[in-house]
């Protein structure tokens, strides 16, 4: 008994502390807590207005229906309030008519309930009515318990329900109409930050040399949480889009920034998938790798430099903030950020060139880990270039070096976009097999897409001999 009391006391303390924190946040500034408090006060105000009109001024026989309806129609979005109003009005009308008909026919309240309640419960379970379906048997109970079956009483019920619905809709749409774009902007800011932190952590771990299995697994867990962030962003996007439907808030309420465009979300969905694939490869146990080593030779240092530069590109992403301040005076700062982003892409593509050349030089078909990491980093840099607004051939200057489109001078080999002579044909995304394969045209014993077999390698040897 004493232990139970101590546990209950701890739980009560935690709950009180949580409520206190929420109250302070609601008072201190904008946020979910303040939004919840505003909606709750709006619902109470709508119910009071509905009762003042229906009960105090109109003195309607069933005035309770007006505040009851208005209370539940102050929803989290204007669109949801309108949808709920239509659903509730339909089920209340049907429940009231069924109850009145059963009462008139039977003349007995108990028998009428026996007939009406099963029917209204089944009617209310229709999926289109959602949570409002339960109002059909509730309205029927009101009619049967009070014993008012006359046409005058039925019309009064409809009018009072309609009055409450109109008041609830008006209060929600005209008084601080809810807009839920804050979560979209928040998640768009968090996603690049967390991606950059993870890529930097992986780069630091690879740069130190031996990577413990626990560290690699921790990286993979963080990468999977990044994909969860993208899922949260999609949910917030749908919620934000719904909050703008039938919402007059752009004109009636203080200026609210529009949610950022959705194209950015799709690019970061691919980026997080590539990061997860890289960390998954690094976290594989040695017994599942054909070479029993994580990355051979100088590869860890090269991959570390590549991922560190990719993390810098992520950290410099500012598209999530651009929608909040479309008119900026700091054009010079924006230009500096763009230059730093381009320089980071330059370093990333230079490291990717070294990694691809290393793979081609080793000629080891068993280096499945190196093949998978190389393929995923190529795809990662492609999508980061799209997010950064820089083309791959813009990231690396052409003077004194080779860009990613021309990775190695044609006199000595082929770049990542032209790694295989056209006679043997492989696209830029297919030069490295994803699992257990090799750079097509550079390594024998090709991956799952190397259907050319001996013919592809023969064409490559002939072309190399000619050069």
Short mmCIF file of C-alpha atoms in Angstrom, two decimals, residues 85-368:
data_model
loop_
_atom_site.label_atom_id
_atom_site.label_comp_id
_atom_site.label_asym_id
_atom_site.label_seq_id
_atom_site.Cartn_x
_atom_site.Cartn_y
_atom_site.Cartn_z
CA UNK A 85 -21.34 20.23 -39.30
CA UNK A 86 -22.74 18.46 -42.36
CA UNK A 87 -22.25 15.04 -40.81
CA UNK A 88 -23.82 16.02 -37.50
CA UNK A 89 -26.82 17.73 -39.07
CA UNK A 90 -27.61 14.70 -41.24
CA UNK A 91 -27.41 12.18 -38.39
CA UNK A 92 -29.42 14.40 -36.02
CA UNK A 93 -32.18 14.84 -38.61
CA UNK A 94 -32.37 11.11 -39.31
CA UNK A 95 -32.26 10.14 -35.62
CA UNK A 96 -34.95 12.70 -34.73
CA UNK A 97 -37.31 11.65 -37.54
CA UNK A 98 -36.94 7.94 -36.75
CA UNK A 99 -37.58 8.51 -33.06
CA UNK A 100 -40.62 10.72 -33.73
CA UNK A 101 -42.09 8.19 -36.14
CA UNK A 102 -41.57 5.29 -33.74
CA UNK A 103 -43.06 7.30 -30.86
CA UNK A 104 -46.16 8.21 -32.84
CA UNK A 105 -46.70 4.66 -34.10
CA UNK A 106 -46.16 2.80 -30.83
CA UNK A 107 -47.23 5.36 -28.23
CA UNK A 108 -44.84 3.70 -25.78
CA UNK A 109 -41.37 5.02 -25.00
CA UNK A 110 -39.83 1.63 -24.17
CA UNK A 111 -41.15 -0.03 -27.33
CA UNK A 112 -40.07 2.93 -29.45
CA UNK A 113 -36.53 2.68 -28.03
CA UNK A 114 -36.50 -1.04 -28.80
CA UNK A 115 -37.25 -0.25 -32.43
CA UNK A 116 -35.24 2.95 -32.98
CA UNK A 117 -31.95 2.45 -31.11
CA UNK A 118 -30.70 -0.58 -33.12
CA UNK A 119 -31.58 1.16 -36.37
CA UNK A 120 -29.89 4.44 -35.46
CA UNK A 121 -26.80 2.65 -34.16
CA UNK A 122 -26.43 0.81 -37.46
CA UNK A 123 -27.07 4.01 -39.39
CA UNK A 124 -24.50 5.91 -37.33
CA UNK A 125 -21.84 3.26 -37.94
CA UNK A 126 -21.68 4.22 -41.62
CA UNK A 127 -18.05 5.18 -42.26
CA UNK A 128 -18.92 8.44 -44.04
CA UNK A 129 -20.27 9.86 -40.80
CA UNK A 130 -17.04 9.27 -38.88
CA UNK A 131 -17.22 10.03 -35.17
CA UNK A 132 -20.47 11.96 -35.62
CA UNK A 133 -22.45 8.78 -36.26
CA UNK A 134 -23.10 8.36 -32.53
CA UNK A 135 -25.23 11.52 -32.61
CA UNK A 136 -28.03 9.63 -34.41
CA UNK A 137 -29.02 7.44 -31.42
CA UNK A 138 -28.29 10.37 -29.09
CA UNK A 139 -30.78 12.59 -30.93
CA UNK A 140 -33.31 9.74 -30.88
CA UNK A 141 -32.93 9.39 -27.11
CA UNK A 142 -33.54 13.11 -26.62
CA UNK A 143 -36.81 12.87 -28.55
CA UNK A 144 -38.05 9.71 -26.81
CA UNK A 145 -37.06 10.68 -23.27
CA UNK A 146 -38.67 14.11 -23.46
CA UNK A 147 -41.71 12.67 -25.27
CA UNK A 148 -42.03 15.53 -27.75
CA UNK A 149 -43.19 14.10 -31.09
CA UNK A 150 -45.19 16.94 -32.60
CA UNK A 151 -44.16 18.61 -35.83
CA UNK A 152 -43.58 21.91 -34.02
CA UNK A 153 -41.12 20.27 -31.64
CA UNK A 154 -39.28 18.48 -34.44
CA UNK A 155 -38.86 21.70 -36.41
CA UNK A 156 -37.55 23.42 -33.28
CA UNK A 157 -34.91 20.71 -32.83
CA UNK A 158 -33.72 21.15 -36.40
CA UNK A 159 -33.55 24.92 -36.06
CA UNK A 160 -31.66 24.77 -32.77
CA UNK A 161 -29.17 22.28 -34.20
CA UNK A 162 -28.72 24.45 -37.26
CA UNK A 163 -28.22 27.54 -35.11
CA UNK A 164 -25.48 25.84 -33.08
CA UNK A 165 -23.78 24.64 -36.25
CA UNK A 166 -23.75 28.12 -37.78
CA UNK A 167 -22.36 29.68 -34.60
CA UNK A 168 -19.64 27.04 -34.23
CA UNK A 169 -18.56 27.44 -37.86
CA UNK A 170 -18.58 31.23 -37.66
CA UNK A 171 -16.49 31.36 -34.49
CA UNK A 172 -13.90 28.91 -35.81
CA UNK A 173 -13.61 30.58 -39.22
CA UNK A 174 -13.74 34.24 -38.18
CA UNK A 175 -11.97 34.31 -34.81
CA UNK A 176 -8.27 33.42 -35.19
CA UNK A 177 -8.90 30.69 -37.78
CA UNK A 178 -6.43 27.86 -37.20
CA UNK A 179 -3.47 27.50 -39.57
CA UNK A 180 -1.05 24.59 -39.09
CA UNK A 181 2.01 25.46 -41.18
CA UNK A 182 4.37 25.83 -38.22
CA UNK A 183 5.10 22.09 -38.03
CA UNK A 184 6.07 21.99 -41.70
CA UNK A 185 8.60 24.79 -41.29
CA UNK A 186 9.92 23.28 -38.07
CA UNK A 187 10.48 19.83 -39.60
CA UNK A 188 12.02 21.34 -42.72
CA UNK A 189 14.56 23.06 -40.51
CA UNK A 190 15.27 19.98 -38.41
CA UNK A 191 15.75 17.55 -41.30
CA UNK A 192 18.84 19.21 -42.87
CA UNK A 193 20.34 19.85 -39.43
CA UNK A 194 19.97 16.24 -38.30
CA UNK A 195 21.16 14.92 -41.66
CA UNK A 196 24.28 17.10 -41.47
CA UNK A 197 24.98 16.01 -37.89
CA UNK A 198 24.68 12.33 -38.84
CA UNK A 199 26.91 12.64 -41.92
CA UNK A 200 29.54 14.48 -39.88
CA UNK A 201 29.38 11.80 -37.17
CA UNK A 202 29.88 9.02 -39.74
CA UNK A 203 32.73 10.96 -41.35
CA UNK A 204 34.45 11.45 -37.98
CA UNK A 205 34.05 7.76 -37.14
CA UNK A 206 35.47 6.60 -40.47
CA UNK A 207 38.31 9.10 -40.24
CA UNK A 208 39.44 7.67 -36.90
CA UNK A 209 40.13 4.26 -38.43
CA UNK A 210 38.47 1.15 -37.03
CA UNK A 211 34.70 1.46 -36.72
CA UNK A 212 33.06 -0.44 -33.88
CA UNK A 213 29.96 -2.42 -34.74
CA UNK A 214 28.02 -0.54 -32.04
CA UNK A 215 28.91 2.82 -33.58
CA UNK A 216 27.84 1.70 -37.04
CA UNK A 217 24.56 0.37 -35.67
CA UNK A 218 23.97 3.66 -33.86
CA UNK A 219 24.48 5.53 -37.14
CA UNK A 220 21.96 3.29 -38.85
CA UNK A 221 19.42 3.86 -36.08
CA UNK A 222 19.81 7.62 -36.48
CA UNK A 223 19.41 7.28 -40.25
CA UNK A 224 16.16 5.37 -39.80
CA UNK A 225 14.91 8.15 -37.54
CA UNK A 226 15.65 10.56 -40.38
CA UNK A 227 13.25 8.64 -42.61
CA UNK A 228 10.70 8.89 -39.80
CA UNK A 229 11.19 12.66 -39.91
CA UNK A 230 10.24 12.60 -43.58
CA UNK A 231 7.08 10.67 -42.70
CA UNK A 232 6.27 13.26 -40.04
CA UNK A 233 6.85 15.98 -42.61
CA UNK A 234 4.35 14.38 -44.98
CA UNK A 235 1.77 14.19 -42.21
CA UNK A 236 2.38 17.82 -41.28
CA UNK A 237 2.10 18.77 -44.94
CA UNK A 238 -1.33 17.15 -45.25
CA UNK A 239 -2.44 18.82 -42.02
CA UNK A 240 -1.20 22.19 -43.26
CA UNK A 241 -2.94 21.82 -46.61
CA UNK A 242 -6.21 20.95 -44.86
CA UNK A 243 -5.94 23.97 -42.57
CA UNK A 244 -5.89 26.29 -45.61
CA UNK A 245 -9.05 24.84 -47.16
CA UNK A 246 -12.04 27.20 -46.80
CA UNK A 247 -9.93 29.25 -44.41
CA UNK A 248 -10.35 33.05 -44.62
CA UNK A 249 -7.40 33.50 -42.28
CA UNK A 250 -5.15 35.09 -44.91
CA UNK A 251 -7.42 38.14 -44.93
CA UNK A 252 -8.96 38.16 -41.46
CA UNK A 253 -6.03 37.26 -39.26
CA UNK A 254 -2.51 38.50 -38.77
CA UNK A 255 -0.11 37.70 -41.59
CA UNK A 256 0.67 34.01 -41.69
CA UNK A 257 3.46 32.71 -43.97
CA UNK A 258 2.48 30.13 -46.53
CA UNK A 259 3.90 26.64 -46.07
CA UNK A 260 6.96 25.92 -48.20
CA UNK A 261 6.61 24.11 -51.51
CA UNK A 262 6.37 20.32 -51.51
CA UNK A 263 9.10 19.65 -54.12
CA UNK A 264 11.74 19.98 -51.42
CA UNK A 265 10.13 17.12 -49.48
CA UNK A 266 10.52 14.61 -52.30
CA UNK A 267 14.21 15.41 -52.76
CA UNK A 268 14.92 14.97 -49.05
CA UNK A 269 12.97 11.73 -49.03
CA UNK A 270 15.51 10.36 -51.51
CA UNK A 271 18.44 11.88 -49.61
CA UNK A 272 17.46 10.23 -46.32
CA UNK A 273 16.99 6.92 -48.12
CA UNK A 274 20.52 7.16 -49.52
CA UNK A 275 21.94 8.00 -46.07
CA UNK A 276 20.08 5.04 -44.59
CA UNK A 277 21.47 2.76 -47.32
CA UNK A 278 25.03 3.92 -46.62
CA UNK A 279 24.74 3.39 -42.87
CA UNK A 280 23.04 0.04 -43.38
CA UNK A 281 26.00 -1.13 -45.47
CA UNK A 282 28.46 0.07 -42.84
CA UNK A 283 26.48 -1.66 -40.07
CA UNK A 284 26.44 -5.09 -41.73
CA UNK A 285 28.19 -7.77 -39.67
CA UNK A 286 31.52 -9.05 -41.07
CA UNK A 287 30.17 -12.57 -41.61
CA UNK A 288 27.67 -11.21 -44.13
CA UNK A 289 30.34 -9.51 -46.24
CA UNK A 290 32.30 -11.48 -48.80
CA UNK A 291 35.53 -9.59 -48.08
CA UNK A 292 35.16 -9.61 -44.26
CA UNK A 293 36.49 -6.02 -44.12
CA UNK A 294 34.52 -2.82 -43.87
CA UNK A 295 36.33 -0.67 -46.42
CA UNK A 296 39.71 -1.56 -47.92
CA UNK A 297 42.88 0.52 -48.07
CA UNK A 298 42.44 4.30 -48.19
CA UNK A 299 38.69 4.02 -48.80
CA UNK A 300 37.60 4.98 -45.23
CA UNK A 301 39.41 8.30 -45.42
CA UNK A 302 37.99 9.07 -48.86
CA UNK A 303 34.45 8.18 -47.81
CA UNK A 304 34.91 10.26 -44.66
CA UNK A 305 35.89 13.31 -46.69
CA UNK A 306 32.96 12.76 -49.06
CA UNK A 307 30.40 12.42 -46.28
CA UNK A 308 31.83 15.40 -44.39
CA UNK A 309 31.46 17.58 -47.48
CA UNK A 310 27.93 16.21 -48.05
CA UNK A 311 27.10 17.08 -44.44
CA UNK A 312 28.31 20.63 -45.08
CA UNK A 313 25.93 20.88 -48.03
CA UNK A 314 23.07 19.72 -45.82
CA UNK A 315 23.97 22.18 -43.08
CA UNK A 316 23.95 25.06 -45.57
CA UNK A 317 20.48 24.26 -46.86
CA UNK A 318 18.24 27.29 -46.28
CA UNK A 319 15.25 26.52 -48.50
CA UNK A 320 13.16 25.69 -45.45
CA UNK A 321 13.45 29.29 -44.26
CA UNK A 322 13.03 31.02 -47.60
CA UNK A 323 9.24 30.86 -47.60
CA UNK A 324 8.99 32.77 -44.35
CA UNK A 325 10.99 35.74 -45.60
CA UNK A 326 10.64 35.92 -49.37
CA UNK A 327 11.95 39.49 -49.49
CA UNK A 328 15.47 39.49 -48.08
CA UNK A 329 17.86 42.38 -47.84
CA UNK A 330 20.90 40.21 -47.13
CA UNK A 331 21.61 39.28 -50.75
CA UNK A 332 25.31 39.34 -50.01
CA UNK A 333 24.96 36.79 -47.19
CA UNK A 334 22.80 34.61 -49.42
CA UNK A 335 25.46 34.74 -52.12
CA UNK A 336 28.14 33.75 -49.63
CA UNK A 337 26.04 30.78 -48.52
CA UNK A 338 25.63 29.72 -52.15
CA UNK A 339 29.41 29.96 -52.67
CA UNK A 340 30.08 27.87 -49.56
CA UNK A 341 27.55 25.30 -50.71
CA UNK A 342 29.16 25.12 -54.13
CA UNK A 343 32.60 24.74 -52.54
CA UNK A 344 31.31 21.87 -50.37
CA UNK A 345 29.88 20.18 -53.46
CA UNK A 346 33.26 20.65 -55.14
CA UNK A 347 34.98 18.79 -52.30
CA UNK A 348 32.33 16.07 -52.30
CA UNK A 349 32.64 15.41 -56.04
CA UNK A 350 36.43 15.42 -55.81
CA UNK A 351 36.24 12.73 -53.10
CA UNK A 352 33.71 10.79 -55.15
CA UNK A 353 36.15 10.83 -58.09
CA UNK A 354 38.88 9.38 -55.88
CA UNK A 355 36.52 6.73 -54.52
CA UNK A 356 35.42 5.63 -57.98
CA UNK A 357 39.01 5.53 -59.23
CA UNK A 358 40.04 3.47 -56.21
CA UNK A 359 37.33 0.95 -56.88
CA UNK A 360 38.27 0.69 -60.54
CA UNK A 361 41.97 0.30 -59.76
CA UNK A 362 41.55 -2.50 -57.22
CA UNK A 363 39.69 -4.75 -59.64
CA UNK A 364 38.40 -6.91 -56.79
CA UNK A 365 34.98 -8.39 -57.42
CA UNK A 366 34.62 -9.30 -53.75
CA UNK A 367 34.55 -5.67 -52.58
CA UNK A 368 30.77 -5.61 -52.24
#
